[in-house]
CSV table of C-alpha atoms in Angstrom, one decimal:
chain,number,residue,atom,x,y,z
A,13,MET,CA,7.1,10.2,21.9
A,14,GLY,CA,6.4,6.9,21.7
A,15,ASP,CA,7.4,4.3,20.1
A,16,ASP,CA,5.3,4.8,16.8
A,17,THR,CA,6.6,8.5,16.2
A,18,LEU,CA,9.4,9.8,14.1
A,19,ARG,CA,10.5,13.3,14.8
A,20,ILE,CA,12.2,15.1,12.2
A,21,HIS,CA,14.1,18.4,12.4
A,22,ARG,CA,15.3,21.0,8.9
A,23,GLY,CA,18.2,22.7,10.1
A,24,GLY,CA,19.8,22.6,6.1
A,25,GLY,CA,18.1,19.0,5.9
A,26,TRP,CA,15.7,16.6,6.5
A,27,THR,CA,17.0,14.1,9.6
A,28,GLY,CA,14.5,11.7,11.3
A,29,THR,CA,15.3,10.5,14.8
A,30,GLY,CA,13.4,7.6,16.9
A,31,PRO,CA,12.4,4.6,15.9
A,32,ALA,CA,11.0,4.3,12.3
A,33,GLU,CA,11.2,0.5,11.8
A,34,GLY,CA,8.0,-0.6,10.1
A,35,ALA,CA,7.0,3.6,9.3
A,36,GLY,CA,6.3,2.4,5.4
A,37,THR,CA,3.9,-0.2,6.5
A,38,ARG,CA,1.6,1.5,8.1
A,39,ASN,CA,-0.8,4.6,8.2
A,40,ILE,CA,0.9,8.2,8.8
A,41,SER,CA,-0.4,11.3,9.6
A,42,PHE,CA,1.5,14.1,8.8
A,43,PRO,CA,1.2,17.2,10.7
A,44,MET,CA,3.6,19.7,10.0
A,45,GLU,CA,4.7,23.5,12.3
A,46,GLU,CA,6.8,25.5,10.4
A,47,ASP,CA,8.3,28.7,11.3
A,48,VAL,CA,9.4,30.3,8.8
A,49,ALA,CA,11.6,33.2,9.6
A,50,ARG,CA,14.4,31.1,11.1
A,51,GLY,CA,13.3,28.7,8.6
A,52,PHE,CA,13.1,26.1,10.3
A,53,ARG,CA,10.5,22.8,10.0
A,54,VAL,CA,10.2,20.2,13.0
A,55,ALA,CA,7.4,17.6,11.5
A,56,THR,CA,5.9,14.7,14.5
A,57,ILE,CA,5.4,11.6,11.7
A,58,ALA,CA,2.8,9.3,14.2
A,59,ALA,CA,2.2,5.7,12.5
A,60,SER,CA,-1.5,4.4,13.5
A,61,PRO,CA,-2.1,0.7,14.1
A,62,GLY,CA,-3.2,-1.3,11.4
A,63,PRO,CA,-6.2,-4.3,12.0
A,64,ALA,CA,-5.7,-6.1,15.0
A,65,GLY,CA,-4.2,-9.0,14.2
A,66,ASP,CA,-1.8,-7.9,12.1
A,67,PHE,CA,1.0,-8.7,13.4
A,68,ASP,CA,3.6,-8.3,10.6
A,69,ASP,CA,2.6,-4.6,10.3
A,70,ASP,CA,1.7,-5.6,6.0
A,71,GLY,CA,-1.8,-4.4,6.3
A,72,ASP,CA,-3.6,-7.9,5.8
A,73,ILE,CA,-4.7,-11.3,8.1
A,74,ASP,CA,-3.7,-13.8,6.8
A,75,GLY,CA,-1.4,-17.2,7.3
A,76,ALA,CA,2.0,-14.9,7.8
A,77,ASP,CA,0.3,-13.2,10.6
A,78,PHE,CA,-0.8,-16.3,12.6
A,79,LEU,CA,2.9,-18.3,11.9
A,80,ARG,CA,3.7,-14.6,14.1
A,81,TRP,CA,1.2,-16.0,17.0
A,82,GLN,CA,3.0,-19.0,17.1
A,83,ARG,CA,6.1,-18.2,17.3
A,84,GLY,CA,5.5,-15.9,19.7
A,85,GLU,CA,6.0,-12.6,18.0
A,86,SER,CA,2.3,-11.0,18.4
A,87,THR,CA,1.8,-8.4,20.3
A,88,HIS,CA,1.2,-9.7,23.2
A,89,GLY,CA,2.9,-13.1,22.8
A,90,LEU,CA,1.4,-16.5,22.7
A,91,THR,CA,-1.7,-15.5,24.3
A,92,ASP,CA,-5.2,-16.7,23.3
A,93,SER,CA,-6.4,-12.8,22.9
A,94,ASP,CA,-4.2,-12.7,20.6
A,95,LEU,CA,-5.2,-15.4,18.8
A,96,ASP,CA,-9.4,-14.2,19.1
A,97,SER,CA,-7.6,-11.0,17.4
A,98,TRP,CA,-6.0,-12.9,14.4
A,99,LYS,CA,-9.2,-15.4,14.0
A,100,SER,CA,-12.1,-12.2,13.9
A,101,GLY,CA,-10.1,-9.9,11.7
A,102,PHE,CA,-8.2,-13.8,9.1
A,103,GLY,CA,-8.6,-12.0,5.7
A,104,VAL,CA,-9.6,-8.4,6.4
A,105,VAL,CA,-7.8,-7.0,4.2
A,106,SER,CA,-6.6,-2.3,4.7
A,107,LEU,CA,-8.4,0.3,3.1
A,108,ALA,CA,-5.5,1.4,0.8
A,109,ALA,CA,-4.9,-2.5,-0.5
A,110,ALA,CA,-8.3,-2.7,-1.2
A,111,SER,CA,-9.0,0.6,-3.1
A,112,MET,CA,-5.7,-0.1,-5.4
A,113,PRO,CA,-7.2,-0.4,-9.2
A,114,VAL,CA,-6.8,-4.1,-10.5
A,115,PRO,CA,-5.3,-3.8,-14.4
A,116,GLU,CA,-7.3,-5.3,-17.1
A,117,SER,CA,-5.8,-7.2,-19.9
A,118,MET,CA,-5.9,-6.0,-23.0
A,119,PRO,CA,-8.8,-6.6,-25.2
A,120,TYR,CA,-6.8,-8.2,-27.3
A,121,GLY,CA,-9.7,-10.0,-29.4
A,122,THR,CA,-11.1,-7.2,-30.3
A,123,LEU,CA,-8.0,-5.3,-31.5
A,124,LEU,CA,-7.3,-8.7,-33.8
A,125,LEU,CA,-10.9,-8.0,-34.8
A,126,ALA,CA,-10.2,-4.8,-35.6
A,127,ALA,CA,-7.0,-5.7,-37.8
A,128,ILE,CA,-8.8,-8.1,-40.0
A,129,VAL,CA,-11.6,-5.2,-40.6
A,130,GLY,CA,-9.3,-2.9,-41.5
A,131,LEU,CA,-7.7,-5.0,-44.1
A,132,ARG,CA,-10.2,-6.5,-45.4
A,133,CYS,CA,-11.4,-2.6,-46.5
A,134,GLN,CA,-7.8,-2.1,-47.8
A,135,ALA,CA,-8.1,-4.9,-49.8
A,136,GLU,CA,-11.8,-3.9,-51.0
A,137,ALA,CA,-10.6,-0.7,-51.9
A,138,ASP,CA,-7.3,-1.9,-53.5
A,139,ARG,CA,-9.1,-4.1,-55.5
A,140,LEU,CA,-11.2,-1.4,-56.9
A,141,ALA,CA,-8.8,1.1,-57.5
A,142,THR,CA,-7.8,-1.4,-60.2
A,143,ALA,CA,-10.9,-2.5,-61.5
């Protein structure tokens, strides 16, 4: 198993072995082998790398990645190839982050208009009832 693999065994409870650092920030596949007769399960979670130039593994290539490169914390240290990877991918966002829904603002104008019309209708109904 490589450095980006987490092997999980189940024999009464789930435990993890292997380096799991950064597993929450990467795309993971979850193949499952199961031996139901023995009540034993083995799952291998393999982390797939993010886009080239994403040195902080947050799914996008931005200024934080450039700072990592400047400090020598990129994939191959302070190299021109890592800088080129960052340059070519700058501004790229992972598909998962790009497909997140954007919350819409409440249509306060429509809500206010509906309240005014409702109050106006109620006032007109009260006026007709007393006439």
